[in-house]
Tab-separated table of C-alpha atoms in Angstrom:
chain	number	residue	atom	x	y	z
A	1	MET	CA	-10.583	21.780	2.086
A	2	GLU	CA	-11.317	25.979	1.373
A	3	SER	CA	-11.690	27.662	3.857
A	4	TYR	CA	-11.412	27.658	7.625
A	5	HIS	CA	-14.128	30.287	8.478
A	6	ASN	CA	-16.607	28.041	9.732
A	7	ASP	CA	-17.748	28.711	12.299
A	8	SER	CA	-20.111	25.435	12.903
A	9	VAL	CA	-17.655	23.328	12.401
A	10	PRO	CA	-14.121	23.686	14.309
A	11	VAL	CA	-11.432	23.694	12.430
A	12	LEU	CA	-9.628	20.646	13.878
A	13	SER	CA	-10.545	17.501	15.296
A	14	VAL	CA	-7.881	15.922	17.311
A	15	MET	CA	-8.655	12.229	18.365
A	16	MET	CA	-6.997	9.852	21.451
A	17	VAL	CA	-7.897	6.130	22.160
A	18	THR	CA	-6.512	5.018	25.460
A	19	TYR	CA	-6.458	1.493	27.369
A	20	ASN	CA	-5.190	1.526	30.641
A	21	GLN	CA	-2.978	4.440	30.670
A	22	GLU	CA	-2.887	5.224	33.824
A	23	LYS	CA	1.027	6.901	33.944
A	24	TYR	CA	0.766	9.095	31.211
A	25	ILE	CA	-2.807	10.033	29.857
A	26	GLN	CA	-2.762	12.647	32.433
A	27	GLN	CA	-0.019	14.657	30.110
A	28	SER	CA	-1.319	13.535	27.001
A	29	VAL	CA	-4.667	15.044	27.927
A	30	GLU	CA	-2.939	17.972	29.128
A	31	ALA	CA	0.123	18.155	26.299
A	32	VAL	CA	-3.531	18.447	23.574
A	33	LEU	CA	-5.547	20.988	25.690
A	34	CYS	CA	-2.025	23.287	26.303
A	35	GLN	CA	-0.848	23.955	22.195
A	36	SER	CA	-2.057	27.245	21.230
A	37	PHE	CA	-3.531	26.934	18.347
A	38	ARG	CA	-6.929	25.926	20.006
A	39	ASP	CA	-9.927	25.900	17.145
A	40	PHE	CA	-10.471	21.510	17.879
A	41	GLU	CA	-12.910	19.787	19.346
A	42	PHE	CA	-11.050	16.993	21.436
A	43	ILE	CA	-13.147	13.500	21.307
A	44	ILE	CA	-10.711	11.036	24.110
A	45	VAL	CA	-11.419	7.476	23.579
A	46	ASP	CA	-11.663	5.037	27.106
A	47	ASP	CA	-11.277	1.570	25.580
A	48	GLY	CA	-12.587	-0.092	28.414
A	49	SER	CA	-9.712	0.928	31.125
A	50	THR	CA	-9.517	-1.048	34.170
A	51	ASP	CA	-6.940	0.945	35.916
A	52	GLN	CA	-7.333	4.794	37.119
A	53	THR	CA	-7.480	6.453	33.487
A	54	PRO	CA	-11.555	6.596	33.646
A	55	GLN	CA	-11.310	8.846	36.433
A	56	LEU	CA	-7.853	10.944	35.263
A	57	LEU	CA	-10.221	11.539	32.467
A	58	ALA	CA	-13.277	12.306	34.914
A	59	GLY	CA	-11.516	15.296	36.230
A	60	PHE	CA	-10.655	17.569	33.261
A	61	ASP	CA	-12.742	20.277	33.112
A	62	ASP	CA	-12.953	21.307	29.249
A	63	SER	CA	-15.844	21.940	26.682
A	64	ARG	CA	-13.780	20.488	23.866
A	65	ILE	CA	-13.255	17.534	26.036
A	66	THR	CA	-16.026	15.089	24.451
A	67	LEU	CA	-15.273	11.291	26.043
A	68	LEU	CA	-15.893	8.221	25.571
A	69	SER	CA	-16.462	5.091	27.428
A	70	ASN	CA	-16.682	1.667	25.125
A	71	ASP	CA	-18.673	-1.347	27.186
A	72	GLY	CA	-15.610	-3.460	28.057
A	73	ASN	CA	-11.858	-3.346	26.220
A	74	ARG	CA	-13.278	-3.580	21.955
A	75	GLY	CA	-9.515	-2.420	20.791
A	76	ILE	CA	-7.987	-0.024	18.321
A	77	SER	CA	-9.730	-0.293	15.073
A	78	TYR	CA	-13.262	-0.509	17.041
A	79	SER	CA	-11.967	2.986	19.066
A	80	ARG	CA	-10.974	4.615	15.804
A	81	ASN	CA	-14.096	3.882	13.669
A	82	ARG	CA	-15.653	4.984	17.195
A	83	ALA	CA	-13.077	8.743	17.319
A	84	MET	CA	-13.589	9.707	14.023
A	85	ALA	CA	-17.287	9.308	13.744
A	86	ALA	CA	-17.872	11.507	16.195
A	87	THR	CA	-15.810	14.482	14.492
A	88	SER	CA	-16.724	17.740	12.779
A	89	GLY	CA	-13.471	19.610	11.987
A	90	GLU	CA	-11.861	20.225	8.640
A	91	LEU	CA	-8.642	18.590	9.447
A	92	ALA	CA	-8.189	15.927	12.084
A	93	ALA	CA	-5.227	14.203	14.233
A	94	PHE	CA	-4.833	11.588	16.195
A	95	VAL	CA	-3.200	11.734	18.916
A	96	ASP	CA	-1.782	8.638	21.159
A	97	SER	CA	-1.888	8.478	24.921
A	98	ASP	CA	1.123	8.197	25.933
A	99	ASP	CA	2.671	10.424	23.382
A	100	LEU	CA	3.075	14.383	23.686
A	101	VAL	CA	2.471	16.843	21.542
A	102	HIS	CA	4.661	20.103	21.523
A	103	PRO	CA	2.571	23.293	21.613
A	104	LYS	CA	3.313	24.357	18.472
A	105	ARG	CA	2.404	21.486	16.215
A	106	PHE	CA	-1.486	22.233	15.548
A	107	GLU	CA	-0.491	25.451	14.356
A	108	LYS	CA	1.766	25.171	12.097
A	109	GLN	CA	0.568	22.008	10.845
A	110	VAL	CA	-2.821	23.884	10.467
A	111	ALA	CA	-1.034	26.844	8.076
A	112	PHE	CA	0.992	24.291	6.690
A	113	PHE	CA	-2.819	22.717	5.109
A	114	LYS	CA	-3.474	27.280	4.133
A	115	GLY	CA	-1.050	26.765	1.647
A	116	HIS	CA	-1.183	23.107	0.822
A	117	SER	CA	-4.928	22.728	-0.387
A	118	ASP	CA	-3.766	19.798	-2.327
A	119	TYR	CA	-2.196	17.737	0.506
A	120	THR	CA	-4.502	14.629	1.523
A	121	LEU	CA	-1.844	14.717	4.939
A	122	THR	CA	1.554	15.915	7.029
A	123	GLY	CA	3.394	14.229	9.514
A	124	THR	CA	6.169	15.411	11.568
A	125	SER	CA	9.556	13.888	13.338
A	126	VAL	CA	9.791	13.299	16.028
A	127	LEU	CA	11.714	13.315	19.579
A	128	LEU	CA	11.926	9.735	21.610
A	129	ILE	CA	11.689	9.455	24.468
A	130	ASN	CA	11.565	7.163	28.319
A	131	GLN	CA	9.144	6.341	30.190
A	132	HIS	CA	10.725	9.195	32.000
A	133	ASP	CA	11.044	11.573	29.183
A	134	THR	CA	13.731	12.025	29.121
A	135	VAL	CA	14.729	12.669	25.562
A	136	LEU	CA	16.425	9.128	23.767
A	137	LYS	CA	17.735	10.368	20.588
A	138	PRO	CA	15.590	12.646	17.402
A	139	TRP	CA	13.982	11.372	14.978
A	140	ARG	CA	14.197	13.016	11.674
A	141	LEU	CA	11.556	11.428	8.931
A	142	ASN	CA	11.858	14.285	6.652
A	143	ARG	CA	10.238	12.595	2.467
A	144	THR	CA	8.594	14.764	-0.197
A	145	ASN	CA	5.863	13.561	-0.982
A	146	ARG	CA	7.605	12.061	-4.401
A	147	THR	CA	9.647	9.664	-1.395
A	148	LEU	CA	7.111	9.205	0.283
A	149	LYS	CA	4.597	7.650	-1.334
A	150	PRO	CA	7.268	4.737	-3.115
A	151	MET	CA	8.739	3.921	0.683
A	152	MET	CA	4.775	3.954	1.358
A	153	ALA	CA	4.692	-0.203	-0.177
A	154	PHE	CA	7.570	-1.429	2.027
A	155	HIS	CA	7.120	0.582	5.374
A	156	ASN	CA	4.859	3.191	7.575
A	157	CYS	CA	6.364	6.329	7.202
A	158	PHE	CA	4.490	7.860	10.093
A	159	ILE	CA	4.341	7.726	13.171
A	160	THR	CA	0.366	8.056	13.877
A	161	SER	CA	1.098	10.717	16.878
A	162	SER	CA	2.611	13.304	14.475
A	163	VAL	CA	0.422	13.379	11.764
A	164	MET	CA	-2.668	16.004	10.377
A	165	PHE	CA	-5.200	15.176	7.544
A	166	GLN	CA	-7.803	16.108	6.177
A	167	ARG	CA	-11.043	15.204	7.049
A	168	ASP	CA	-13.235	14.807	4.386
A	169	MET	CA	-11.072	12.524	2.478
A	170	ALA	CA	-10.721	9.718	5.860
A	171	VAL	CA	-14.799	9.868	6.249
A	172	ASP	CA	-15.228	6.284	3.780
A	173	PHE	CA	-12.354	4.782	5.946
A	174	ILE	CA	-13.140	1.830	8.319
A	175	PHE	CA	-10.456	0.807	10.293
A	176	PRO	CA	-10.524	-2.820	9.827
A	177	GLU	CA	-10.371	-4.428	13.701
A	178	SER	CA	-9.257	-7.820	12.245
A	179	LEU	CA	-6.017	-6.014	12.238
A	180	GLY	CA	-4.334	-6.376	15.373
A	181	ALA	CA	-1.772	-4.311	14.404
A	182	GLY	CA	-0.911	-1.229	10.676
A	183	GLU	CA	-4.721	-0.513	10.776
A	184	ASP	CA	-3.116	4.066	10.733
A	185	TYR	CA	-0.051	1.992	7.997
A	186	LEU	CA	-3.698	2.132	6.352
A	187	LEU	CA	-5.231	4.997	6.892
A	188	TRP	CA	-2.499	6.837	5.452
A	189	TRP	CA	-2.527	5.130	2.495
A	190	HIS	CA	-6.011	5.995	2.447
A	191	LEU	CA	-5.178	9.202	2.054
A	192	LEU	CA	-1.815	9.500	-0.176
A	193	GLN	CA	-4.235	7.960	-2.817
A	194	ARG	CA	-6.313	11.294	-2.621
A	195	GLY	CA	-3.783	13.844	-2.738
A	196	LYS	CA	0.231	14.452	-1.640
A	197	GLY	CA	1.728	13.939	1.707
A	198	CYS	CA	4.812	14.551	3.536
A	199	ILE	CA	6.879	13.873	6.558
A	200	THR	CA	9.225	17.794	7.787
A	201	THR	CA	12.065	17.948	9.539
A	202	ASP	CA	10.132	19.745	12.860
A	203	LEU	CA	10.192	18.413	16.029
A	204	LEU	CA	6.841	18.729	16.860
A	205	THR	CA	6.102	14.922	19.126
A	206	SER	CA	7.700	13.556	21.996
A	207	TYR	CA	7.147	9.482	20.621
A	208	ARG	CA	6.962	7.741	23.900
A	209	VAL	CA	9.126	4.480	24.138
A	210	HIS	CA	8.519	1.730	26.832
A	211	PRO	CA	7.785	-1.781	27.344
A	212	GLN	CA	3.768	-1.710	27.049
A	213	SER	CA	4.618	0.684	23.996
A	214	THR	CA	3.634	-0.251	20.978
A	215	MET	CA	6.775	-0.165	19.089
A	216	GLN	CA	8.707	-2.038	21.888
A	217	SER	CA	4.539	-5.159	21.598
A	218	ALA	CA	3.526	-5.175	18.501
A	219	ALA	CA	6.104	-7.341	16.650
A	220	ASP	CA	4.256	-10.437	16.985
A	221	SER	CA	0.917	-8.478	15.791
A	222	ILE	CA	2.388	-6.900	13.259
A	223	ALA	CA	3.655	-9.593	12.084
A	224	ARG	CA	0.612	-11.443	11.217
A	225	SER	CA	-1.669	-8.176	10.457
A	226	ASP	CA	1.085	-7.455	7.048
A	227	LYS	CA	-0.143	-9.854	4.936
A	228	GLU	CA	-3.270	-7.745	5.540
A	229	VAL	CA	-2.468	-4.428	5.356
A	230	TYR	CA	-0.551	-5.662	1.701
A	231	ARG	CA	-3.421	-7.252	0.292
A	232	LYS	CA	-5.082	-3.709	0.413
A	233	LEU	CA	-2.521	-1.600	-0.460
A	234	PHE	CA	-1.792	-3.665	-3.334
A	235	GLU	CA	-5.947	-3.866	-3.972
A	236	ASP	CA	-5.482	-0.038	-4.392
A	237	LEU	CA	-3.018	-0.547	-6.909
A	238	SER	CA	-4.643	-3.418	-9.292
A	239	ILE	CA	-2.024	-5.433	-7.863
A	240	GLN	CA	-3.826	-8.934	-7.933
A	241	VAL	CA	-0.945	-11.059	-4.972
A	242	ASP	CA	-1.044	-14.050	-4.372
A	243	GLU	CA	0.618	-15.796	-0.849
A	244	THR	CA	3.970	-16.681	-2.255
A	245	LEU	CA	4.084	-12.515	-3.804
A	246	LEU	CA	3.161	-11.056	-0.434
A	247	ASP	CA	6.097	-13.827	1.110
A	248	LEU	CA	8.330	-12.684	-1.133
A	249	HIS	CA	7.644	-8.765	-0.363
A	250	LEU	CA	7.414	-9.193	3.088
A	251	MET	CA	10.749	-10.250	2.641
A	252	LEU	CA	11.967	-7.424	0.516
A	253	LYS	CA	9.936	-5.237	3.591
A	254	GLY	CA	12.848	-7.067	5.988
A	255	GLY	CA	16.033	-7.371	4.365
A	256	GLU	CA	15.851	-10.933	3.700
A	257	LYS	CA	19.351	-12.299	2.089
A	258	ILE	CA	19.310	-13.577	-1.387
A	259	TYR	CA	20.268	-17.211	-2.439
A	260	SER	CA	19.941	-18.312	-5.692
A	261	ALA	CA	19.540	-16.723	-9.356
A	262	GLY	CA	15.897	-17.303	-9.088
A	263	GLU	CA	15.090	-15.538	-6.368
A	264	ALA	CA	16.076	-12.883	-7.191
A	265	MET	CA	14.431	-12.539	-10.201
A	266	ARG	CA	11.550	-13.296	-9.124
A	267	MET	CA	12.009	-9.654	-6.802
A	268	ARG	CA	13.559	-8.094	-10.162
A	269	ASP	CA	9.775	-9.042	-11.589
A	270	TRP	CA	7.549	-7.723	-8.302
A	271	LEU	CA	9.450	-4.743	-8.664
A	272	LEU	CA	9.573	-4.145	-11.825
A	273	GLN	CA	5.420	-4.369	-11.329
A	274	LEU	CA	5.035	-2.740	-8.817
A	275	ALA	CA	6.541	0.602	-9.672
A	276	GLY	CA	4.901	0.364	-12.722
A	277	SER	CA	1.710	0.252	-11.209
A	278	MET	CA	1.995	3.359	-8.439
A	279	ALA	CA	3.257	4.722	-11.865
A	280	ALA	CA	-0.139	4.451	-13.509
A	281	ALA	CA	-1.821	5.235	-10.182
A	282	ASP	CA	0.236	8.553	-9.179
A	283	GLY	CA	2.622	8.831	-12.397
A	284	PHE	CA	5.128	8.779	-10.597
A	285	SER	CA	8.205	7.645	-12.398
A	286	PRO	CA	9.615	4.231	-12.840
A	287	ALA	CA	13.674	5.167	-12.781
A	288	GLY	CA	13.311	7.509	-9.899
A	289	THR	CA	14.460	6.593	-6.360
A	290	LEU	CA	12.534	4.273	-4.617
């Protein structure tokens, strides 16, 4: 990305997918529209909502909004693919329809990319809030490029509503519709294979925790999707994995206890293989901190 002065396209494409979020959708959309940085298009995909979400969205009168409606509930991956296909900006960002972006978030992140053209994505730390907008606690997610990439082999370090990325680096990415969760994880990994990434200490996003939120409700879905996510991650690193290795990796991710020397040796061998593959792919030192 070299320029922000092409008048034919907006600097930023903001995408929001929503489904039955009548309680939070108006507040989330208004937080986007009230940003100090204003050169953006706003693609909203309503994934077949059956509550008052469509009516609330229809009440917004802002030329930056493009509203797309699915013919029924098609799922998050289908809807995000549809949103991505409608974008034209040089940078892009997803905002979940129950979260809040702080007024200067876009301004600060666009400025970051102006000075860091070798970065493909950046995220921020977040404030955890409840369904009443009460701040529960700050969640500091400070990660440099060096520490972020190896950590991403085990955990999704990004909060989706805090991330901004170079759109042209993601145009060839398709969210797998077979995944019930983890589709954003794969996008962030895809982008990290094409450039640098980081997460800053700036608290520029409020991440909502409530009974219907992703953090609270997707545990079972995440467990079912984990193997497919990691299989794809390791394919990018040219590692052929079988079910035994995937199970071993999930044990490491979950911090499960080791009960035998043989198990410990298998984990050691796997970590050495993973570190070597990441070193070959990205030039990071296997002796560095994982």
